Amino acid sequence: MGLIIGIGLVVFALFGGALFVLLGGASIIGYATAGEPISTILIDINKLVKNTTILIIPLFTFAGFIIAEGKAPQRLVAFARASVGWLPGGIAVVVLGTCAFFTTFTGASGVTIIALGGLVYPILRQTYSEKFSLGLITASGSIGLLFPPSIPLVLYAIVAQVPIDAMFFAGIIPGILILIILSCYCSGWSVLKRAETTPFDLSLFARTLWEAKWELILPFLVLGGILSGFVTLDEVAALTVIYVCIVEIYIHRSISVKTLPRLVKESMLLVGAILIILGIALGLTGYLTTLEVPFIVLDWIQSITENKIITLIGLNIFLLIVGCLMDIFSAIIIVVPLLIPIAEEFGIDKVHLGIIVLTNLEIGYLTPPIGLNLFISSMKFDKSVVLLYRSVLLFIGLLLIALILVTYIPDLSLWLPRVLGITSQPLLL
C-alpha cells in the first residue's frame, strides 16, 4: 500500500498538484490505511498554532518586504560602493554583501534577485562580462540564508525542535565564510582582468554611511536584543517591524502608510503558504514516523556503511538533489524530520545539521537543470536559461568548497553558540 501511495503522489506532483494538497492527501490516505484516526493531523496543526514562536515568521517576513519596498537597496549599494569600490573586485563584493543583507530579511532569494537585480546588473556590466555578472547576481540571491533573522533558520529550528537563537548564531560564521570565498574569487578575477576600480572618496563614504545608517544598524539591534535577554524572540521580531516602519515611512519617507496594506498582503501570501505546508507536513511526518520510515532509512544506510564521513557525503548529495527540485521551505519541512534520527545515530549535532541542510539548499537554488534562481534570473534579465547554466557553474564550485568546510568542521557552526552559552534545550511544540 505504501508503494501505491508513493506512486500516486509522484504522479500528482508531475501534473503540477499543489504541495499542501499533496502532503495532506498523503497524510489522510496514510492514516486511513494504517487504521489510525485522521484527526491526528488536526492535533499536529493545533500544536503548531499554539507555539508562540511561530509569530517570528510573519513578523520578520513583513519587515523584509518593507525594507525591499523602500529605497534601502539604493542606499546600501551606494554605501557599499563607496566603502569597498576602490578594492579589486570591490563592485562585485558590493553586490554580494547587499544581496546577502536583503535575502537575510526576506528569506527568499527570488525576491532579492527581482528587487536588486535591475539595480546592480548595470553597475556590474560597467566592469564585468555578461556571463560573470549574471552568475554573480544569481549566486548572490541565496547567500544570505544563513544570517539571522533568516526565515529558513527559524523554520528549521521549529521543525528540528532546536533553539532559534542557537540557529541564528550558528549560521553567522559559515555565512561569513561563504562571503569571503566568493569575495576572494571576485577580487582575484578583477586583478587578472585588470578591471577598473572606483577611487575612494572620504566625503562620499561619510555621506552614504549617514544615509544608510538606519539599515546598517538593524542586524546589530536584532542580535543585541536576542543576547541581552531583556526581550524575547517574538518581541524582537515585533520591534523590528516597528523599527523598519519608522525608518522607511517617517525618516526616509521612501514608502507611505498607504503602501502597507499591499505589503501585508504580499508578505502574508508567502507566510500563509509556509504555514499551511508546515501544518500539513507535520501530519505527514507523524504518519512516516508511525511507519518507522526514518529508522528504515537509517538501517539501510548502516547496512551500506557505518562511516560518518561517507554518510555525510551521501547526505550532501541527497540534499543537493532536493534543493534543486523543491523550494527551501518545502524541503526543510519535508526532509528534516527524516534526517534527524540519522543525524542523532551518527552523532551529528542538530544545530550543525541545520547549517549543513541550509548550505546545501542554498546551492540547490543554483543547480542545473531546474534550480529556482536560474529561472528567476532568466526571466528577470530576459536571458537564455542555458546561458545562466554556464554562468553559475564556477560559483557552484566555490560554494561546494564552502559546503565541504561547513560539513566537516562542525566548530564553524557550533563555536559561536557555545561561546555565547546558548542553551541546546529543544523547543516544545
Short mmCIF file of C-alpha atoms in Angstrom, two decimals:
data_model
loop_
_atom_site.label_atom_id
_atom_site.label_comp_id
_atom_site.label_asym_id
_atom_site.label_seq_id
_atom_site.Cartn_x
_atom_site.Cartn_y
_atom_site.Cartn_z
CA MET A 1 0.00 0.00 0.00
CA GLY A 2 2.84 2.37 0.81
CA LEU A 3 4.23 1.82 -2.71
CA ILE A 4 0.85 2.61 -4.29
CA ILE A 5 0.56 5.81 -2.25
CA GLY A 6 4.08 6.79 -3.25
CA ILE A 7 3.39 6.26 -6.97
CA GLY A 8 0.15 8.23 -6.70
CA LEU A 9 1.92 11.15 -5.05
CA VAL A 10 4.64 11.22 -7.70
CA VAL A 11 2.02 11.27 -10.48
CA PHE A 12 0.11 14.04 -8.68
CA ALA A 13 3.27 16.10 -8.34
CA LEU A 14 4.19 15.62 -12.01
CA PHE A 15 0.81 17.04 -13.02
CA GLY A 16 1.52 20.19 -11.00
CA GLY A 17 -0.55 19.44 -7.90
CA ALA A 18 -0.35 21.94 -5.03
CA LEU A 19 2.19 20.89 -2.42
CA PHE A 20 -0.16 21.24 0.57
CA VAL A 21 -2.75 19.08 -1.21
CA LEU A 22 -0.05 16.56 -1.99
CA LEU A 23 1.10 16.39 1.64
CA GLY A 24 -2.41 16.48 3.08
CA GLY A 25 -3.62 13.75 0.75
CA ALA A 26 -0.65 11.59 1.64
CA SER A 27 -1.33 12.09 5.36
CA ILE A 28 -5.05 11.29 5.10
CA ILE A 29 -4.53 8.23 2.91
CA GLY A 30 -1.68 7.05 5.10
CA TYR A 31 -3.54 7.32 8.40
CA ALA A 32 -6.70 5.80 6.92
CA THR A 33 -4.73 2.86 5.53
CA ALA A 34 -2.97 2.32 8.85
CA GLY A 35 -6.29 2.38 10.72
CA GLU A 36 -5.27 5.49 12.66
CA PRO A 37 -7.67 8.43 13.27
CA ILE A 38 -7.31 11.19 10.67
CA SER A 39 -7.89 13.73 13.45
CA THR A 40 -4.23 13.18 14.37
CA ILE A 41 -3.39 15.64 11.58
CA LEU A 42 -5.51 18.33 13.25
CA ILE A 43 -3.81 17.65 16.56
CA ASP A 44 -0.42 18.28 14.94
CA ILE A 45 -1.68 21.50 13.35
CA ASN A 46 -3.09 22.63 16.71
CA LYS A 47 0.33 22.11 18.31
CA LEU A 48 1.84 24.33 15.64
CA VAL A 49 -0.73 27.11 16.15
CA LYS A 50 -0.18 27.11 19.92
CA ASN A 51 3.56 27.57 19.50
CA THR A 52 4.13 31.30 20.12
CA THR A 53 7.48 31.13 18.33
CA ILE A 54 5.61 30.85 15.04
CA LEU A 55 4.90 34.61 15.24
CA ILE A 56 8.51 35.26 14.29
CA ILE A 57 7.95 34.09 10.72
CA PRO A 58 5.27 36.61 9.64
CA LEU A 59 6.87 39.48 11.55
CA PHE A 60 10.37 39.14 10.10
CA THR A 61 8.95 38.44 6.63
CA PHE A 62 6.84 41.60 6.76
CA ALA A 63 9.88 43.61 7.91
CA GLY A 64 11.87 42.26 4.98
CA PHE A 65 9.21 43.28 2.46
CA ILE A 66 9.11 46.80 3.92
CA ILE A 67 12.87 47.13 3.57
CA ALA A 68 12.81 45.84 -0.01
CA GLU A 69 9.96 48.21 -0.96
CA GLY A 70 11.74 51.30 0.31
CA LYS A 71 14.86 52.81 -1.18
CA ALA A 72 17.09 50.85 1.18
CA PRO A 73 18.62 48.90 -1.76
CA GLN A 74 19.88 52.09 -3.35
CA ARG A 75 21.23 53.44 -0.07
CA LEU A 76 23.04 50.22 0.80
CA VAL A 77 24.50 49.77 -2.68
CA ALA A 78 25.74 53.38 -2.64
CA PHE A 79 27.35 52.92 0.78
CA ALA A 80 28.95 49.59 -0.12
CA ARG A 81 30.30 51.04 -3.35
CA ALA A 82 31.80 54.00 -1.54
CA SER A 83 33.29 51.65 1.10
CA VAL A 84 34.94 48.90 -0.97
CA GLY A 85 34.56 50.02 -4.58
CA TRP A 86 38.22 51.03 -4.61
CA LEU A 87 39.35 47.44 -3.92
CA PRO A 88 39.96 44.93 -6.75
CA GLY A 89 36.59 43.26 -7.20
CA GLY A 90 35.01 45.87 -4.94
CA ILE A 91 31.90 46.28 -7.08
CA ALA A 92 31.31 42.52 -7.02
CA VAL A 93 31.76 42.48 -3.24
CA VAL A 94 29.17 45.27 -3.07
CA VAL A 95 26.68 43.03 -4.85
CA LEU A 96 27.48 40.05 -2.62
CA GLY A 97 27.06 42.00 0.60
CA THR A 98 23.93 43.88 -0.43
CA CYS A 99 22.16 40.78 -1.75
CA ALA A 100 23.09 38.85 1.40
CA PHE A 101 21.53 41.59 3.53
CA PHE A 102 18.23 41.50 1.67
CA THR A 103 17.98 37.73 1.48
CA THR A 104 18.51 37.66 5.24
CA PHE A 105 15.37 39.68 5.85
CA THR A 106 13.16 38.47 3.01
CA GLY A 107 14.13 34.80 3.40
CA ALA A 108 13.53 34.27 -0.31
CA SER A 109 16.32 34.51 -2.86
CA GLY A 110 13.87 35.18 -5.69
CA VAL A 111 12.75 38.39 -4.00
CA THR A 112 16.37 39.54 -3.76
CA ILE A 113 17.10 38.89 -7.44
CA ILE A 114 13.94 40.68 -8.53
CA ALA A 115 14.36 43.63 -6.13
CA LEU A 116 18.10 44.20 -6.61
CA GLY A 117 18.85 42.65 -10.00
CA GLY A 118 17.78 45.64 -12.06
CA LEU A 119 19.78 47.95 -9.78
CA VAL A 120 23.11 46.11 -9.59
CA TYR A 121 23.26 44.48 -13.05
CA PRO A 122 24.02 47.75 -14.92
CA ILE A 123 26.66 48.58 -12.33
CA LEU A 124 28.36 45.20 -12.79
CA ARG A 125 28.23 45.42 -16.59
CA GLN A 126 30.32 48.59 -16.47
CA THR A 127 33.25 46.44 -15.29
CA TYR A 128 32.46 42.74 -15.80
CA SER A 129 31.34 40.46 -18.61
CA GLU A 130 27.71 39.46 -19.07
CA LYS A 131 28.41 35.87 -18.01
CA PHE A 132 30.21 36.90 -14.81
CA SER A 133 27.56 39.49 -13.90
CA LEU A 134 24.65 37.09 -14.38
CA GLY A 135 26.40 34.33 -12.45
CA LEU A 136 27.26 36.63 -9.55
CA ILE A 137 23.73 38.04 -9.17
CA THR A 138 22.14 34.59 -9.44
CA ALA A 139 24.54 33.14 -6.86
CA SER A 140 24.19 36.16 -4.56
CA GLY A 141 20.44 35.69 -4.34
CA SER A 142 20.67 32.89 -1.79
CA ILE A 143 23.85 33.52 0.22
CA GLY A 144 22.10 35.46 2.97
CA LEU A 145 20.01 32.50 4.13
CA LEU A 146 22.47 31.63 6.92
CA PHE A 147 22.39 35.07 8.56
CA PRO A 148 19.84 35.96 11.27
CA PRO A 149 16.94 36.53 11.20
CA SER A 150 16.58 34.42 8.05
CA ILE A 151 13.17 32.68 7.89
CA PRO A 152 14.70 29.31 6.82
CA LEU A 153 16.76 29.36 10.05
CA VAL A 154 13.58 29.90 12.06
CA LEU A 155 11.71 27.21 10.14
CA TYR A 156 14.48 24.65 10.60
CA ALA A 157 14.60 25.38 14.34
CA ILE A 158 10.86 24.79 14.65
CA VAL A 159 10.87 21.58 12.61
CA ALA A 160 14.00 20.15 14.24
CA GLN A 161 12.99 21.43 17.71
CA VAL A 162 16.21 23.28 18.46
CA PRO A 163 16.59 26.79 19.93
CA ILE A 164 16.07 29.51 17.34
CA ASP A 165 18.76 31.72 18.84
CA ALA A 166 21.24 28.83 18.54
CA MET A 167 20.46 28.59 14.82
CA PHE A 168 20.77 32.36 14.44
CA PHE A 169 24.31 32.43 15.80
CA ALA A 170 25.34 29.09 14.26
CA GLY A 171 24.85 30.49 10.76
CA ILE A 172 26.99 33.62 11.18
CA ILE A 173 30.49 32.14 10.74
CA PRO A 174 29.52 29.78 7.85
CA GLY A 175 27.72 32.70 6.19
CA ILE A 176 30.79 34.92 6.52
CA LEU A 177 32.97 32.07 5.20
CA ILE A 178 30.83 31.84 2.05
CA LEU A 179 31.05 35.60 1.54
CA ILE A 180 34.84 35.52 1.98
CA ILE A 181 35.32 32.67 -0.53
CA LEU A 182 33.19 34.36 -3.18
CA SER A 183 34.75 37.77 -2.48
CA CYS A 184 38.28 36.37 -2.85
CA TYR A 185 37.35 34.86 -6.20
CA CYS A 186 35.85 38.15 -7.39
CA SER A 187 38.95 40.06 -6.30
CA GLY A 188 41.27 37.56 -8.00
CA TRP A 189 39.21 37.70 -11.20
CA SER A 190 39.39 41.50 -11.17
CA VAL A 191 43.16 41.51 -10.72
CA LEU A 192 43.65 39.06 -13.60
CA LYS A 193 41.31 41.01 -15.87
CA ARG A 194 42.67 44.35 -14.67
CA ALA A 195 39.17 45.57 -14.01
CA GLU A 196 38.68 49.21 -13.19
CA THR A 197 38.07 50.29 -9.60
CA THR A 198 36.31 53.28 -8.08
CA PRO A 199 38.63 55.78 -6.32
CA PHE A 200 37.95 56.14 -2.61
CA ASP A 201 36.18 59.39 -1.72
CA LEU A 202 36.03 60.13 2.00
CA SER A 203 33.22 62.66 1.70
CA LEU A 204 31.14 60.25 -0.40
CA PHE A 205 31.80 57.48 2.10
CA ALA A 206 30.68 59.66 5.01
CA ARG A 207 27.56 60.83 3.18
CA THR A 208 26.43 57.34 2.10
CA LEU A 209 27.19 55.97 5.57
CA TRP A 210 24.97 58.63 7.11
CA GLU A 211 22.16 57.92 4.66
CA ALA A 212 22.30 54.14 5.22
CA LYS A 213 22.96 54.18 8.96
CA TRP A 214 19.44 53.13 9.98
CA GLU A 215 19.51 49.98 7.84
CA LEU A 216 23.11 49.14 8.75
CA ILE A 217 22.44 49.00 12.48
CA LEU A 218 19.35 46.80 12.11
CA PRO A 219 21.17 43.41 12.25
CA PHE A 220 23.04 44.53 15.37
CA LEU A 221 19.78 45.58 17.01
CA VAL A 222 18.26 42.16 16.28
CA LEU A 223 21.25 40.21 17.61
CA GLY A 224 21.69 42.59 20.53
CA GLY A 225 18.07 42.15 21.51
CA ILE A 226 18.46 38.38 21.48
CA LEU A 227 21.69 38.40 23.50
CA SER A 228 20.50 40.98 26.02
CA GLY A 229 17.78 38.73 27.39
CA PHE A 230 15.55 41.75 28.04
CA VAL A 231 13.21 40.84 25.17
CA THR A 232 12.02 37.52 23.79
CA LEU A 233 12.46 36.41 20.18
CA ASP A 234 8.91 37.28 19.20
CA GLU A 235 9.29 40.68 20.85
CA VAL A 236 12.50 41.26 18.87
CA ALA A 237 10.58 40.44 15.68
CA ALA A 238 7.76 42.83 16.58
CA LEU A 239 10.21 45.61 17.45
CA THR A 240 11.97 45.01 14.11
CA VAL A 241 8.71 45.65 12.24
CA ILE A 242 8.09 48.84 14.24
CA TYR A 243 11.68 49.97 13.63
CA VAL A 244 11.64 49.48 9.84
CA CYS A 245 8.22 51.16 9.58
CA ILE A 246 9.51 54.24 11.41
CA VAL A 247 12.71 54.32 9.33
CA GLU A 248 11.13 53.80 5.89
CA ILE A 249 7.89 55.77 6.42
CA TYR A 250 8.81 58.66 8.72
CA ILE A 251 12.59 59.09 8.50
CA HIS A 252 13.41 58.32 4.85
CA ARG A 253 9.82 58.74 3.62
CA SER A 254 10.56 56.15 0.94
CA ILE A 255 7.15 54.48 1.31
CA SER A 256 3.77 55.72 2.51
CA VAL A 257 1.35 54.31 5.04
CA LYS A 258 -0.99 53.56 2.13
CA THR A 259 1.59 51.07 0.84
CA LEU A 260 1.45 48.91 3.98
CA PRO A 261 -1.78 47.00 3.16
CA ARG A 262 -0.27 45.83 -0.13
CA LEU A 263 2.96 44.78 1.60
CA VAL A 264 0.95 42.95 4.25
CA LYS A 265 -0.90 41.07 1.52
CA GLU A 266 2.25 40.16 -0.44
CA SER A 267 4.26 39.07 2.58
CA MET A 268 1.43 37.14 4.19
CA LEU A 269 0.78 35.21 0.96
CA LEU A 270 4.30 33.83 1.35
CA VAL A 271 3.86 33.25 5.08
CA GLY A 272 0.47 31.60 4.58
CA ALA A 273 1.93 29.17 2.09
CA ILE A 274 4.74 28.30 4.52
CA LEU A 275 2.40 27.76 7.47
CA ILE A 276 -0.11 25.68 5.51
CA ILE A 277 2.66 23.43 4.23
CA LEU A 278 4.22 23.25 7.69
CA GLY A 279 0.96 22.30 9.41
CA ILE A 280 0.06 19.64 6.84
CA ALA A 281 3.63 18.34 6.72
CA LEU A 282 3.58 17.72 10.46
CA GLY A 283 0.74 15.27 9.87
CA LEU A 284 2.70 13.51 7.13
CA THR A 285 5.76 13.39 9.39
CA GLY A 286 3.66 11.72 12.07
CA TYR A 287 2.49 9.11 9.58
CA LEU A 288 6.05 8.44 8.36
CA THR A 289 7.17 8.10 11.96
CA THR A 290 4.35 5.62 12.56
CA LEU A 291 5.70 3.59 9.65
CA GLU A 292 9.21 3.98 11.15
CA VAL A 293 10.46 5.31 7.81
CA PRO A 294 13.39 7.26 9.33
CA PHE A 295 14.62 4.10 11.07
CA ILE A 296 14.19 2.03 7.90
CA VAL A 297 16.34 4.56 6.05
CA LEU A 298 18.84 4.52 8.93
CA ASP A 299 19.07 0.72 8.82
CA TRP A 300 19.61 0.88 5.08
CA ILE A 301 22.43 3.41 5.46
CA GLN A 302 24.08 1.37 8.20
CA SER A 303 23.89 -1.74 6.01
CA ILE A 304 25.98 0.13 3.45
CA THR A 305 28.40 1.95 5.72
CA GLU A 306 28.90 2.98 9.32
CA ASN A 307 31.49 5.58 8.36
CA LYS A 308 30.37 9.06 9.39
CA ILE A 309 32.35 10.78 6.61
CA ILE A 310 30.81 8.66 3.87
CA THR A 311 27.35 9.18 5.39
CA LEU A 312 27.84 12.95 5.28
CA ILE A 313 28.90 12.74 1.63
CA GLY A 314 25.71 10.84 0.82
CA LEU A 315 23.68 13.31 2.86
CA ASN A 316 25.10 16.26 0.92
CA ILE A 317 24.41 14.64 -2.45
CA PHE A 318 20.83 13.88 -1.39
CA LEU A 319 20.25 17.45 -0.14
CA LEU A 320 21.70 19.00 -3.31
CA ILE A 321 19.21 16.99 -5.35
CA VAL A 322 16.37 18.01 -3.04
CA GLY A 323 17.48 21.65 -3.21
CA CYS A 324 17.18 21.86 -6.98
CA LEU A 325 13.81 20.06 -7.04
CA MET A 326 11.99 21.90 -4.22
CA ASP A 327 11.86 25.36 -2.72
CA ILE A 328 13.77 25.74 0.53
CA PHE A 329 10.70 25.99 2.78
CA SER A 330 9.13 22.79 1.46
CA ALA A 331 12.46 20.98 1.58
CA ILE A 332 13.04 21.87 5.23
CA ILE A 333 9.55 20.82 6.28
CA ILE A 334 9.54 17.51 4.43
CA VAL A 335 13.14 16.31 4.61
CA VAL A 336 14.42 17.45 8.00
CA PRO A 337 12.20 15.14 10.14
CA LEU A 338 13.58 12.19 8.18
CA LEU A 339 17.17 13.29 8.71
CA ILE A 340 17.05 13.92 12.47
CA PRO A 341 17.19 10.23 13.56
CA ILE A 342 20.04 9.60 11.12
CA ALA A 343 21.98 12.58 12.46
CA GLU A 344 21.45 11.51 16.07
CA GLU A 345 22.61 7.97 15.31
CA PHE A 346 25.85 9.23 13.77
CA GLY A 347 26.44 11.83 16.48
CA ILE A 348 25.78 14.88 14.29
CA ASP A 349 24.60 17.87 16.32
CA LYS A 350 21.15 19.03 15.18
CA VAL A 351 22.27 22.66 15.01
CA HIS A 352 25.23 21.66 12.85
CA LEU A 353 22.90 19.54 10.72
CA GLY A 354 20.73 22.61 10.18
CA ILE A 355 23.61 24.63 8.75
CA ILE A 356 24.58 21.70 6.50
CA VAL A 357 20.99 21.44 5.27
CA LEU A 358 20.62 25.16 4.57
CA THR A 359 24.01 25.42 2.84
CA ASN A 360 23.04 22.54 0.55
CA LEU A 361 19.68 24.12 -0.21
CA GLU A 362 21.39 27.43 -1.00
CA ILE A 363 23.45 25.64 -3.63
CA GLY A 364 20.40 23.75 -4.83
CA TYR A 365 18.84 27.08 -5.86
CA LEU A 366 21.63 27.38 -8.45
CA THR A 367 21.97 23.77 -9.56
CA PRO A 368 21.07 22.99 -13.19
CA PRO A 369 18.81 21.97 -14.75
CA ILE A 370 15.93 23.23 -12.57
CA GLY A 371 17.43 25.36 -9.77
CA LEU A 372 14.85 28.05 -8.98
CA ASN A 373 17.24 31.02 -9.13
CA LEU A 374 18.26 30.08 -12.68
CA PHE A 375 14.74 30.58 -13.98
CA ILE A 376 14.12 33.72 -11.91
CA SER A 377 17.28 35.32 -13.32
CA SER A 378 16.40 34.12 -16.81
CA MET A 379 13.02 35.88 -16.63
CA LYS A 380 14.36 38.97 -14.83
CA PHE A 381 17.16 39.66 -17.33
CA ASP A 382 15.48 38.08 -20.39
CA LYS A 383 18.42 35.72 -20.94
CA SER A 384 18.57 32.12 -22.04
CA VAL A 385 18.50 29.68 -19.13
CA VAL A 386 21.36 27.82 -20.85
CA LEU A 387 23.47 30.98 -20.51
CA LEU A 388 22.58 31.02 -16.81
CA TYR A 389 23.72 27.38 -16.52
CA ARG A 390 27.16 28.32 -17.81
CA SER A 391 27.28 31.49 -15.71
CA VAL A 392 26.77 29.80 -12.33
CA LEU A 393 28.95 26.69 -12.68
CA LEU A 394 32.09 28.25 -11.22
CA PHE A 395 30.12 29.84 -8.39
CA ILE A 396 28.60 26.45 -7.60
CA GLY A 397 32.13 25.04 -7.38
CA LEU A 398 33.13 27.75 -4.90
CA LEU A 399 30.02 27.14 -2.81
CA LEU A 400 30.78 23.40 -2.77
CA ILE A 401 34.18 24.20 -1.25
CA ALA A 402 32.39 26.16 1.48
CA LEU A 403 29.96 23.26 1.93
CA ILE A 404 32.80 20.80 2.48
CA LEU A 405 34.32 23.07 5.13
CA VAL A 406 30.97 23.59 6.87
CA THR A 407 30.21 19.87 6.80
CA TYR A 408 33.50 18.55 8.14
CA ILE A 409 34.41 21.38 10.54
CA PRO A 410 31.47 21.42 12.99
CA ASP A 411 33.02 24.21 15.07
CA LEU A 412 32.30 26.65 12.24
CA SER A 413 28.65 26.25 13.20
CA LEU A 414 28.86 25.36 16.87
CA TRP A 415 31.67 27.53 18.24
CA LEU A 416 29.76 30.82 18.45
CA PRO A 417 26.62 29.41 20.16
CA ARG A 418 28.88 27.53 22.56
CA VAL A 419 30.90 30.65 23.43
CA LEU A 420 27.71 32.65 23.99
CA GLY A 421 26.39 29.90 26.25
CA ILE A 422 23.18 29.45 24.30
CA THR A 423 21.21 26.51 25.61
CA SER A 424 20.65 23.45 23.44
CA GLN A 425 17.32 22.59 25.02
CA PRO A 426 14.78 21.70 22.33
CA LEU A 427 11.64 23.66 21.53
CA LEU A 428 8.37 22.15 22.69
CA LEU A 429 5.67 22.08 20.04
#
